[in-house]
């Protein structure tokens, strides 16, 4: 039995990760835990997740890490704490399941990579490569249908939150985003949080080809809160990988009405023999009928106005039904448990996460300076 | 090909002018209309011009990747009021296709089309966009249209 601690709790993706670990019979969630000195809101959200999962809450992570029945840690904190806490867990010899992006600073991420390597730990960063669209894209490529990969394009746009008719103007980007300014309750750095999936996909599907350059652009198109807090709600980037492979990504939060499901999500593969499009929502059923009032979006939830977290349960409803694809056969957490069990590396490790983070920070520099940045 | 581009440009602009999705802010364009590598750059330039018209904007910076040898040209374009376009043109065998996604501030517009094979026809590339794409491919840098 693999014992896992959950580092931080509610109003984070730990809500899903914790449930994923609990659903796997090979694993026991030992506790929710955190470092001491956190604020009361965070402590209360941590306790709430522990109650929901019916596990203890250990207020001092040091106590949790000393337990012999803890083999792995799932770390999903605010970005500015993520690197520090991941290093602490790795130094204690625990295998790591880490939220994306790895950390709020490259120095911490690189230090984490060293500790994981030196302690011979298994690690996995949460991404979307274990979800059906990515698996399908990789199968298509492996089949030889499109030939040798020359370009890959990825649109990942989350259809959540209520947009406004903002005046359009170019965004002034900062070359180095402050580590404590990636996420607040009503805004996120969306390129940081969403393009990370695209970059991880590019690295994974290309067989870990190194990134060579990035050109990026950030924008505030949709949300007043994001603009007021100087956090982009949209980012676009064009990267090159070794071997002359081109890749582009469009990432953002685009408003409830921009898609009837969870958002546009498409992967375009361009090869020497052909091209192919994988649309995450190609498999669907729709009902159109007399008397349909049209689909509805949720009212603004003041506790989670941007629809970040699953626990606030903000769903679209209405008679234009949108049947979502079935959930994957296996959760991302189960993929991680496989790696521990078999003693093999994950498909996206901490080291991969560091390479992705390098591109993300270079992308902000590119957007700030308006030029292509070499990696 | 010119007639098809004229049609798609007009049809999409008409739809966007009905204001169903609010102010358009982002356009993603995938075009696979000919296997002739010679059409890649002019077609990419035409697509950049078309996307700028849909976004009601003027390109201020173009970063192009690929080239005839790769069988595709991709261009990421920044516009004067901060809008973005990403254009990808492929010279590959197979059925022609045009896939568009345009995001507006109040919704999105998606258009997937599978036209009949288009007869070859001379394509006059818009000069500013064609020049910026050519310079970007040569310099591997983002270029300002002039």
Short mmCIF file of C-alpha atoms in Angstrom, two decimals:
data_model
loop_
_atom_site.label_atom_id
_atom_site.label_comp_id
_atom_site.label_asym_id
_atom_site.label_seq_id
_atom_site.Cartn_x
_atom_site.Cartn_y
_atom_site.Cartn_z
CA UNK A 1 0.00 0.00 0.00
CA UNK A 2 1.42 3.39 -1.05
CA UNK A 3 0.82 6.05 1.60
CA UNK A 4 0.27 9.55 0.23
CA UNK A 5 -0.01 12.89 2.01
CA UNK A 6 -1.83 15.80 0.42
CA UNK A 7 0.08 19.03 0.90
CA UNK A 8 -2.59 21.77 1.10
CA UNK A 9 -6.27 21.29 0.59
CA UNK A 10 -9.38 22.98 -0.75
CA UNK A 11 -9.69 25.63 -3.49
CA UNK A 12 -6.81 24.06 -5.34
CA UNK A 13 -6.52 21.18 -7.79
CA UNK A 14 -5.77 19.02 -4.77
CA UNK A 15 -9.55 18.55 -4.61
CA UNK A 16 -9.26 16.41 -7.74
CA UNK A 17 -5.86 14.90 -6.99
CA UNK A 18 -6.93 13.74 -3.54
CA UNK A 19 -10.06 12.10 -4.92
CA UNK A 20 -7.96 10.45 -7.65
CA UNK A 21 -5.56 8.95 -5.11
CA UNK A 22 -8.39 7.78 -2.87
CA UNK A 23 -10.07 6.05 -5.81
CA UNK A 24 -7.00 3.88 -6.48
CA UNK A 25 -6.97 0.73 -4.35
CA UNK A 26 -3.14 0.61 -4.29
CA UNK A 27 -3.01 3.82 -2.33
CA UNK A 28 -4.01 5.18 1.06
CA UNK A 29 -4.36 8.89 1.65
CA UNK A 30 -2.74 9.29 5.05
CA UNK A 31 -3.58 12.93 5.76
CA UNK A 32 -3.91 16.47 4.50
CA UNK A 33 -1.03 18.58 5.77
CA UNK A 34 0.74 21.91 5.32
CA UNK A 35 3.56 23.97 6.76
CA UNK A 36 3.03 25.90 9.97
CA UNK A 37 2.39 29.63 9.83
CA UNK A 38 -0.18 29.59 7.03
CA UNK A 39 -3.10 32.02 7.24
CA UNK A 40 -6.46 31.06 8.70
CA UNK A 41 -8.22 30.91 5.32
CA UNK A 42 -5.71 28.36 4.00
CA UNK A 43 -5.81 26.36 7.25
CA UNK A 44 -9.59 26.27 7.11
CA UNK A 45 -9.59 25.12 3.46
CA UNK A 46 -7.05 22.43 4.34
CA UNK A 47 -9.21 21.16 7.22
CA UNK A 48 -12.26 21.20 4.97
CA UNK A 49 -10.61 18.90 2.40
CA UNK A 50 -9.43 16.58 5.15
CA UNK A 51 -13.01 16.34 6.43
CA UNK A 52 -14.36 15.70 2.92
CA UNK A 53 -11.86 12.90 2.35
CA UNK A 54 -12.34 11.60 5.92
CA UNK A 55 -8.62 11.73 6.70
CA UNK A 56 -6.76 13.53 9.52
CA UNK A 57 -5.34 17.02 9.15
CA UNK A 58 -1.71 17.27 10.31
CA UNK A 59 -0.96 20.95 10.89
CA UNK A 60 2.84 20.56 10.73
CA UNK A 61 4.17 18.92 7.59
CA UNK A 62 7.32 17.97 9.51
CA UNK A 63 5.22 15.52 11.56
CA UNK A 64 3.66 14.08 8.42
CA UNK A 65 7.02 13.62 6.68
CA UNK A 66 8.45 11.72 9.65
CA UNK A 67 5.82 8.99 9.33
CA UNK A 68 7.11 5.72 7.93
CA UNK A 69 3.79 4.94 6.26
CA UNK A 70 4.09 8.03 4.02
CA UNK A 71 5.80 7.15 0.74
CA UNK A 72 4.68 9.97 -1.50
CA UNK A 73 3.43 13.54 -1.36
CA UNK A 74 0.93 15.27 -3.60
CA UNK A 75 1.86 18.95 -3.53
CA UNK A 76 -0.56 21.56 -4.75
CA UNK A 77 0.07 24.85 -3.00
CA UNK A 78 0.12 28.47 -4.11
CA UNK A 79 2.97 28.80 -6.63
CA UNK A 80 5.22 30.79 -4.32
CA UNK A 81 5.20 27.93 -1.75
CA UNK A 82 5.22 25.04 -4.20
CA UNK A 83 8.98 24.81 -4.81
CA UNK A 84 9.90 25.16 -1.15
CA UNK A 85 7.44 22.50 0.01
CA UNK A 86 8.28 20.11 -2.82
CA UNK A 87 11.98 20.33 -1.91
CA UNK A 88 11.11 19.64 1.72
CA UNK A 89 9.16 16.51 0.77
CA UNK A 90 11.90 15.34 -1.60
CA UNK A 91 14.57 15.86 1.06
CA UNK A 92 12.49 13.62 3.31
CA UNK A 93 12.73 10.93 0.62
CA UNK A 94 9.10 11.03 -0.51
CA UNK A 95 8.12 10.45 -4.14
CA UNK A 96 6.50 13.56 -5.59
CA UNK A 97 3.26 14.22 -7.40
CA UNK A 98 3.40 17.94 -8.11
CA UNK A 99 0.87 20.43 -9.42
CA UNK A 100 1.74 22.46 -12.49
CA UNK A 101 3.70 24.66 -13.03
CA UNK A 102 6.35 23.28 -10.73
CA UNK A 103 7.23 26.42 -8.81
CA UNK A 104 7.13 30.20 -8.79
CA UNK A 105 10.87 30.47 -9.33
CA UNK A 106 13.34 28.73 -11.63
CA UNK A 107 16.00 28.54 -8.93
CA UNK A 108 13.70 26.54 -6.68
CA UNK A 109 12.58 24.32 -9.54
CA UNK A 110 16.16 23.51 -10.50
CA UNK A 111 17.05 22.79 -6.87
CA UNK A 112 14.05 20.48 -6.69
CA UNK A 113 15.24 18.66 -9.82
CA UNK A 114 18.63 18.04 -8.18
CA UNK A 115 17.14 16.72 -4.91
CA UNK A 116 14.79 14.39 -6.79
CA UNK A 117 17.69 13.08 -8.88
CA UNK A 118 20.08 12.71 -5.94
CA UNK A 119 17.50 10.92 -3.79
CA UNK A 120 16.45 8.69 -6.74
CA UNK A 121 12.80 9.57 -6.33
CA UNK A 122 9.90 9.04 -8.70
CA UNK A 123 8.19 12.26 -9.66
CA UNK A 124 5.32 13.38 -11.82
CA UNK A 125 3.96 16.80 -12.68
CA UNK A 126 0.24 16.96 -13.31
CA UNK A 127 -0.47 17.64 -16.99
CA UNK A 128 -3.01 16.61 -19.57
CA UNK A 129 -0.83 14.05 -21.37
CA UNK A 130 -2.68 11.19 -19.73
CA UNK A 131 -6.03 12.46 -21.06
CA UNK A 132 -7.60 10.97 -24.22
CA UNK A 133 -6.89 13.86 -26.68
CA UNK A 134 -3.15 13.75 -25.99
CA UNK A 135 -3.04 9.94 -26.11
CA UNK A 136 -4.90 10.01 -29.43
CA UNK A 137 -2.52 12.61 -30.88
CA UNK A 138 0.47 10.52 -29.87
CA UNK A 139 -1.07 7.37 -31.36
CA UNK A 140 -1.74 9.22 -34.61
CA UNK A 141 1.87 10.31 -34.76
CA UNK A 142 3.16 6.82 -33.93
CA UNK A 143 0.98 5.29 -36.65
CA UNK A 144 3.00 7.16 -39.29
CA UNK A 145 -0.18 8.63 -40.75
CA UNK A 146 1.14 12.20 -40.73
CA UNK A 147 4.78 11.27 -41.27
CA UNK A 148 7.59 12.93 -39.37
CA UNK A 149 6.38 15.70 -37.07
CA UNK A 150 7.11 19.22 -38.38
CA UNK A 151 4.65 21.33 -36.39
CA UNK A 152 2.13 21.03 -33.61
CA UNK A 153 -0.50 23.58 -32.64
CA UNK A 154 -2.51 23.52 -29.43
CA UNK A 155 -5.52 25.58 -28.40
CA UNK A 156 -6.54 25.23 -24.77
CA UNK A 157 -9.15 27.77 -23.79
CA UNK A 158 -11.17 27.44 -20.60
CA UNK A 159 -14.77 28.55 -21.03
CA UNK A 160 -15.39 29.89 -17.54
CA UNK A 161 -16.19 33.16 -15.76
CA UNK A 162 -18.15 36.22 -16.88
CA UNK A 163 -16.31 38.40 -19.40
CA UNK A 164 -16.69 42.14 -19.92
CA UNK A 165 -16.48 44.39 -22.98
CA UNK A 166 -13.03 45.71 -22.16
CA UNK A 167 -11.45 48.42 -24.27
CA UNK A 168 -8.74 46.82 -26.38
CA UNK A 169 -5.18 47.93 -25.88
CA UNK A 170 -1.80 46.19 -25.99
CA UNK A 171 -0.79 44.72 -22.63
CA UNK A 172 2.49 45.79 -21.07
CA UNK A 173 4.11 42.60 -19.84
CA UNK A 174 6.75 42.38 -17.14
CA UNK A 175 9.88 40.40 -17.96
CA UNK A 176 9.91 38.59 -14.63
CA UNK A 177 6.53 38.06 -12.96
CA UNK A 178 6.73 38.37 -9.17
CA UNK A 179 6.69 34.89 -7.60
CA UNK A 180 3.77 35.74 -5.32
CA UNK A 181 1.65 37.16 -8.14
CA UNK A 182 0.53 34.11 -10.09
CA UNK A 183 -2.80 33.43 -8.44
CA UNK A 184 -5.31 35.35 -6.34
CA UNK A 185 -8.92 34.34 -5.65
CA UNK A 186 -10.29 36.30 -8.62
CA UNK A 187 -7.47 36.13 -11.18
CA UNK A 188 -4.61 33.96 -12.39
CA UNK A 189 -1.67 34.40 -14.69
CA UNK A 190 -3.45 32.33 -17.34
CA UNK A 191 -0.51 31.83 -19.70
CA UNK A 192 1.50 30.47 -16.78
CA UNK A 193 -1.30 28.20 -15.63
CA UNK A 194 -2.63 26.97 -18.98
CA UNK A 195 0.20 27.12 -21.54
CA UNK A 196 2.11 24.85 -19.17
CA UNK A 197 -0.13 22.04 -20.45
CA UNK A 198 0.72 22.89 -24.06
CA UNK A 199 4.46 23.00 -23.43
CA UNK A 200 4.37 19.71 -21.53
CA UNK A 201 2.42 18.22 -24.43
CA UNK A 202 4.99 19.46 -26.98
CA UNK A 203 7.87 17.99 -24.99
CA UNK A 204 6.08 14.71 -24.40
CA UNK A 205 4.81 14.18 -27.94
CA UNK A 206 8.17 15.09 -29.49
CA UNK A 207 10.03 12.54 -27.38
CA UNK A 208 11.56 15.15 -25.01
CA UNK A 209 13.14 17.27 -27.74
CA UNK A 210 14.76 20.35 -26.18
CA UNK A 211 13.09 23.75 -26.64
CA UNK A 212 15.23 26.20 -28.62
CA UNK A 213 13.32 29.49 -28.71
CA UNK A 214 10.05 31.17 -27.78
CA UNK A 215 8.08 34.16 -28.99
CA UNK A 216 5.10 35.08 -26.82
CA UNK A 217 2.34 37.62 -26.47
CA UNK A 218 0.04 38.18 -23.51
CA UNK A 219 -3.25 40.04 -23.38
CA UNK A 220 -6.19 41.16 -21.29
CA UNK A 221 -9.21 40.48 -23.46
CA UNK A 222 -11.94 39.27 -21.16
CA UNK A 223 -11.93 40.01 -17.44
CA UNK A 224 -11.87 43.25 -15.48
CA UNK A 225 -10.40 41.53 -12.42
CA UNK A 226 -7.45 40.13 -14.38
CA UNK A 227 -6.73 43.52 -15.92
CA UNK A 228 -7.02 45.33 -12.57
CA UNK A 229 -4.56 42.89 -11.02
CA UNK A 230 -2.20 43.07 -14.01
CA UNK A 231 -2.53 39.35 -14.76
CA UNK A 232 -3.04 38.26 -18.37
CA UNK A 233 -6.18 36.28 -19.20
CA UNK A 234 -4.77 35.12 -22.52
CA UNK A 235 -1.37 34.14 -23.87
CA UNK A 236 -0.08 32.97 -27.22
CA UNK A 237 3.33 31.54 -27.95
CA UNK A 238 5.35 30.11 -30.79
CA UNK A 239 8.25 27.85 -29.85
CA UNK A 240 10.84 25.90 -31.76
CA UNK A 241 12.12 22.52 -30.67
CA UNK A 242 15.24 20.66 -31.66
CA UNK A 243 15.08 19.30 -35.18
CA UNK A 244 13.27 22.37 -36.49
CA UNK A 245 9.87 21.42 -35.10
CA UNK A 246 7.57 24.43 -34.75
CA UNK A 247 4.84 24.61 -32.13
CA UNK A 248 2.25 27.20 -31.23
CA UNK A 249 -0.11 27.47 -28.29
CA UNK A 250 -3.11 29.63 -27.51
CA UNK A 251 -4.01 29.53 -23.83
CA UNK A 252 -6.54 31.45 -21.83
CA UNK A 253 -9.75 31.78 -19.88
CA UNK A 254 -12.33 32.99 -22.35
CA UNK A 255 -15.73 33.23 -20.65
CA UNK A 256 -18.61 30.83 -20.00
CA UNK A 257 -20.25 31.53 -23.36
CA UNK A 258 -17.18 30.82 -25.48
CA UNK A 259 -17.94 27.09 -25.57
CA UNK A 260 -20.85 24.92 -24.52
CA UNK A 261 -18.52 22.46 -22.81
CA UNK A 262 -15.40 23.21 -20.81
CA UNK A 263 -13.69 25.09 -23.64
CA UNK A 264 -12.05 24.80 -27.05
CA UNK A 265 -9.34 22.20 -26.90
CA UNK A 266 -7.67 21.17 -30.14
CA UNK A 267 -4.37 19.65 -31.19
CA UNK A 268 -3.21 20.05 -34.79
CA UNK A 269 -0.38 17.82 -35.96
CA UNK A 270 1.50 18.70 -39.14
CA UNK A 271 3.86 16.12 -40.54
CA UNK A 272 5.77 15.38 -43.69
CA UNK A 273 2.94 13.24 -45.05
CA UNK A 274 -0.18 14.92 -43.80
CA UNK A 275 -1.91 16.73 -40.98
CA UNK A 276 -4.54 15.78 -38.44
CA UNK A 277 -6.76 17.54 -35.96
CA UNK A 278 -7.65 16.10 -32.57
CA UNK A 279 -10.61 17.89 -31.07
CA UNK A 280 -11.20 16.98 -27.43
CA UNK A 281 -14.93 17.57 -27.97
CA UNK A 282 -15.32 15.88 -31.34
CA UNK A 283 -17.14 13.02 -29.67
CA UNK A 284 -20.36 14.54 -28.44
CA UNK A 285 -24.10 14.52 -28.73
CA UNK A 286 -26.28 17.57 -29.04
CA UNK A 287 -30.04 17.98 -28.83
CA UNK A 288 -31.65 20.76 -30.82
CA UNK A 289 -35.43 21.01 -30.51
CA UNK A 290 -38.46 23.24 -30.50
CA UNK A 291 -38.85 25.33 -27.38
CA UNK A 292 -35.28 25.28 -26.24
CA UNK A 293 -34.52 28.27 -24.08
CA UNK A 294 -30.79 27.91 -24.72
CA UNK A 295 -28.14 26.94 -22.28
CA UNK A 296 -27.47 28.90 -19.14
CA UNK A 297 -24.34 29.80 -17.26
CA UNK A 298 -23.98 29.98 -13.48
CA UNK A 299 -24.34 33.17 -11.48
CA UNK A 300 -21.09 34.69 -10.26
CA UNK A 301 -19.88 32.89 -7.15
CA UNK A 302 -18.19 35.55 -4.98
CA UNK A 303 -16.02 32.88 -3.38
CA UNK A 304 -14.68 31.70 -6.75
CA UNK A 305 -15.71 34.25 -9.39
CA UNK A 306 -13.44 32.82 -12.09
CA UNK A 307 -14.63 29.22 -11.68
CA UNK A 308 -11.16 27.98 -10.75
CA UNK A 309 -12.11 25.15 -8.39
CA UNK A 310 -14.25 22.05 -8.76
CA UNK A 311 -15.64 22.34 -5.25
CA UNK A 312 -17.59 25.50 -6.09
CA UNK A 313 -19.58 23.33 -8.52
CA UNK A 314 -20.27 25.90 -11.21
CA UNK A 315 -21.87 24.16 -14.16
CA UNK A 316 -23.62 25.19 -17.32
CA UNK A 317 -27.18 23.99 -17.62
CA UNK A 318 -29.92 24.15 -20.21
CA UNK A 319 -31.65 22.24 -22.92
CA UNK A 320 -28.90 22.45 -25.52
CA UNK A 321 -27.22 19.43 -24.03
CA UNK A 322 -23.53 18.87 -24.42
CA UNK A 323 -22.47 15.36 -23.72
CA UNK A 324 -18.90 15.40 -22.58
CA UNK A 325 -16.54 12.60 -23.48
CA UNK A 326 -16.34 9.85 -20.87
CA UNK A 327 -13.69 10.26 -18.20
CA UNK A 328 -10.34 8.63 -18.91
CA UNK A 329 -10.01 4.98 -18.00
CA UNK A 330 -7.22 5.79 -15.60
CA UNK A 331 -6.52 8.93 -13.58
CA UNK A 332 -3.29 10.91 -13.75
CA UNK A 333 -2.73 9.92 -10.12
CA UNK A 334 -2.94 6.23 -11.06
CA UNK A 335 -0.28 6.77 -13.73
CA UNK A 336 1.96 8.13 -10.96
CA UNK A 337 1.26 5.14 -8.71
CA UNK A 338 2.19 2.85 -11.63
CA UNK A 339 5.59 4.54 -11.78
CA UNK A 340 6.24 3.99 -8.07
CA UNK A 341 5.07 0.41 -8.26
CA UNK A 342 7.15 -0.44 -11.34
CA UNK A 343 10.14 1.75 -10.44
CA UNK A 344 10.05 3.66 -13.72
CA UNK A 345 10.04 7.34 -14.65
CA UNK A 346 6.78 9.13 -15.27
CA UNK A 347 5.87 10.45 -18.70
CA UNK A 348 6.21 14.02 -17.34
CA UNK A 349 8.71 14.18 -14.49
CA UNK A 350 9.94 17.04 -12.34
CA UNK A 351 12.87 17.38 -14.78
CA UNK A 352 10.39 17.82 -17.64
CA UNK A 353 8.52 20.35 -15.51
CA UNK A 354 11.72 22.37 -15.09
CA UNK A 355 12.28 22.47 -18.87
CA UNK A 356 8.69 23.67 -19.30
CA UNK A 357 9.11 26.31 -16.60
CA UNK A 358 12.22 27.61 -18.36
CA UNK A 359 10.12 28.22 -21.46
CA UNK A 360 7.32 29.87 -19.48
CA UNK A 361 9.65 32.39 -17.86
CA UNK A 362 11.36 33.02 -21.20
CA UNK A 363 7.91 33.55 -22.71
CA UNK A 364 7.20 36.40 -20.27
CA UNK A 365 10.56 37.92 -21.19
CA UNK A 366 9.65 37.60 -24.85
CA UNK A 367 6.24 39.21 -24.32
CA UNK A 368 7.81 42.05 -22.33
CA UNK A 369 10.58 42.74 -24.83
CA UNK A 370 8.70 41.89 -28.05
CA UNK A 371 11.39 39.60 -29.38
CA UNK A 372 12.21 35.93 -29.87
CA UNK A 373 14.07 34.58 -26.81
CA UNK A 374 16.61 31.79 -27.29
CA UNK A 375 16.62 28.94 -24.79
CA UNK B 1 -8.05 29.63 -54.63
CA UNK B 2 -8.42 33.39 -54.78
CA UNK B 3 -12.18 33.09 -55.20
CA UNK B 4 -12.37 30.78 -52.18
CA UNK B 5 -10.32 33.13 -50.02
CA UNK B 6 -12.44 36.10 -51.13
CA UNK B 7 -15.58 34.18 -50.21
CA UNK B 8 -14.38 32.97 -46.81
CA UNK B 9 -13.00 36.40 -45.95
CA UNK B 10 -16.29 38.09 -46.74
CA UNK B 11 -18.54 35.42 -45.21
CA UNK B 12 -16.70 35.43 -41.89
CA UNK B 13 -16.49 39.23 -41.78
CA UNK B 14 -20.24 39.45 -42.40
CA UNK B 15 -20.90 37.07 -39.54
CA UNK B 16 -18.58 38.91 -37.18
CA UNK B 17 -20.18 42.22 -38.11
CA UNK B 18 -23.47 40.90 -36.75
CA UNK B 19 -21.75 41.29 -33.37
CA UNK B 20 -22.75 37.87 -32.05
CA UNK B 21 -19.45 37.32 -30.27
CA UNK B 22 -18.57 40.89 -29.32
CA UNK B 23 -15.29 42.47 -30.29
CA UNK B 24 -13.08 39.81 -31.94
CA UNK B 25 -9.74 39.46 -30.15
CA UNK B 26 -8.09 36.26 -31.39
CA UNK B 27 -8.11 34.32 -34.65
CA UNK B 28 -6.69 30.84 -35.23
CA UNK B 29 -6.58 29.89 -38.90
CA UNK B 30 -5.61 26.50 -40.32
CA UNK B 31 -5.59 26.32 -44.12
CA UNK B 32 -4.75 23.25 -46.18
CA UNK B 33 -5.79 24.28 -49.65
CA UNK B 34 -3.00 23.14 -51.97
CA UNK B 35 -0.10 20.70 -51.98
CA UNK B 36 1.99 23.20 -53.96
CA UNK B 37 4.79 24.47 -51.72
CA UNK B 38 5.03 27.59 -53.85
CA UNK B 39 1.70 28.78 -52.50
CA UNK B 40 2.76 28.63 -48.84
CA UNK B 41 4.10 32.15 -48.35
CA UNK B 42 1.54 34.02 -50.45
CA UNK B 43 -1.28 32.05 -48.87
CA UNK B 44 0.06 32.70 -45.37
CA UNK B 45 0.30 36.42 -46.19
CA UNK B 46 -3.26 36.43 -47.51
CA UNK B 47 -4.43 34.62 -44.38
CA UNK B 48 -2.68 37.14 -42.13
CA UNK B 49 -4.39 40.00 -43.99
CA UNK B 50 -7.74 38.20 -43.75
CA UNK B 51 -7.34 37.57 -40.00
CA UNK B 52 -6.41 41.23 -39.45
CA UNK B 53 -9.59 42.28 -41.24
CA UNK B 54 -11.66 39.95 -39.07
CA UNK B 55 -10.01 41.41 -35.97
CA UNK B 56 -10.47 44.94 -37.39
CA UNK B 57 -6.80 45.55 -36.74
CA UNK B 58 -3.41 46.22 -38.28
CA UNK B 59 -0.50 43.79 -37.82
CA UNK B 60 2.37 45.27 -35.86
CA UNK B 61 4.61 42.24 -35.49
CA UNK B 62 4.89 38.93 -37.33
CA UNK B 63 6.81 35.84 -36.29
CA UNK B 64 6.86 33.12 -38.93
CA UNK B 65 8.06 29.53 -38.68
CA UNK B 66 8.40 26.65 -41.11
CA UNK B 67 8.95 27.21 -44.82
CA UNK B 68 8.67 25.40 -48.12
CA UNK B 69 11.05 22.65 -47.02
CA UNK B 70 8.89 21.91 -43.97
CA UNK B 71 5.64 21.92 -45.94
CA UNK B 72 4.03 24.53 -43.72
CA UNK B 73 4.25 28.16 -42.71
CA UNK B 74 2.93 29.32 -39.36
CA UNK B 75 2.70 32.97 -38.44
CA UNK B 76 1.95 34.45 -35.05
CA UNK B 77 0.79 38.02 -35.43
CA UNK B 78 0.39 40.82 -32.92
CA UNK B 79 -2.10 43.54 -33.83
CA UNK B 80 -2.15 47.24 -33.05
CA UNK B 81 -4.70 47.06 -30.23
CA UNK B 82 -3.26 43.90 -28.72
CA UNK B 83 -5.29 41.33 -30.66
CA UNK B 84 -3.56 38.10 -31.75
CA UNK B 85 -3.74 35.93 -34.86
CA UNK B 86 -2.16 32.54 -35.40
CA UNK B 87 -2.14 31.41 -39.00
CA UNK B 88 -0.96 28.02 -40.20
CA UNK B 89 -0.86 27.11 -43.88
CA UNK B 90 0.02 23.58 -44.95
CA UNK B 91 1.09 22.33 -48.38
CA UNK B 92 0.16 18.71 -47.98
CA UNK B 93 -1.63 16.09 -50.03
CA UNK B 94 -5.15 15.18 -49.05
CA UNK B 95 -8.54 16.79 -48.89
CA UNK B 96 -8.53 20.58 -48.66
CA UNK B 97 -9.73 22.08 -45.41
CA UNK B 98 -10.11 25.42 -43.69
CA UNK B 99 -10.56 25.57 -39.93
CA UNK B 100 -11.13 28.81 -38.13
CA UNK B 101 -11.61 29.73 -34.51
CA UNK B 102 -12.26 33.34 -33.65
CA UNK B 103 -12.67 34.44 -30.06
CA UNK B 104 -14.70 37.49 -29.23
CA UNK B 105 -15.21 39.12 -25.88
CA UNK B 106 -18.68 37.61 -25.65
CA UNK B 107 -18.27 34.26 -27.34
CA UNK B 108 -16.52 32.36 -30.08
CA UNK B 109 -17.01 31.66 -33.76
CA UNK B 110 -15.87 28.40 -35.20
CA UNK B 111 -15.94 27.50 -38.86
CA UNK B 112 -14.75 24.21 -40.35
CA UNK B 113 -14.97 23.84 -44.11
CA UNK B 114 -13.96 21.09 -46.52
CA UNK B 115 -14.05 22.70 -49.97
CA UNK B 116 -13.83 20.85 -53.27
CA UNK B 117 -10.22 20.72 -54.56
CA UNK B 118 -9.43 24.24 -55.69
CA UNK B 119 -8.12 24.85 -59.21
CA UNK B 120 -4.66 26.43 -59.21
CA UNK B 121 -4.85 30.17 -59.70
CA UNK B 122 -2.30 32.95 -59.25
CA UNK B 123 -2.49 34.37 -55.77
CA UNK B 124 -1.44 37.94 -55.27
CA UNK B 125 0.01 38.16 -51.79
CA UNK B 126 -0.55 41.37 -49.82
CA UNK B 127 2.87 43.02 -49.95
CA UNK B 128 3.33 44.16 -46.32
CA UNK B 129 2.36 40.82 -44.84
CA UNK B 130 4.32 38.81 -47.43
CA UNK B 131 7.42 40.89 -46.81
CA UNK B 132 7.17 40.51 -43.01
CA UNK B 133 6.73 36.73 -43.30
CA UNK B 134 9.65 36.43 -45.70
CA UNK B 135 11.92 38.50 -43.45
CA UNK B 136 10.87 36.61 -40.34
CA UNK B 137 11.54 33.23 -41.95
CA UNK B 138 14.97 34.43 -43.04
CA UNK B 139 15.94 36.14 -39.76
CA UNK B 140 14.17 33.73 -37.35
CA UNK B 141 13.06 36.89 -35.53
CA UNK B 142 9.76 38.69 -35.13
CA UNK B 143 9.53 41.36 -37.81
CA UNK B 144 7.57 44.59 -38.02
CA UNK B 145 5.55 44.91 -41.24
CA UNK B 146 6.69 47.95 -43.24
#
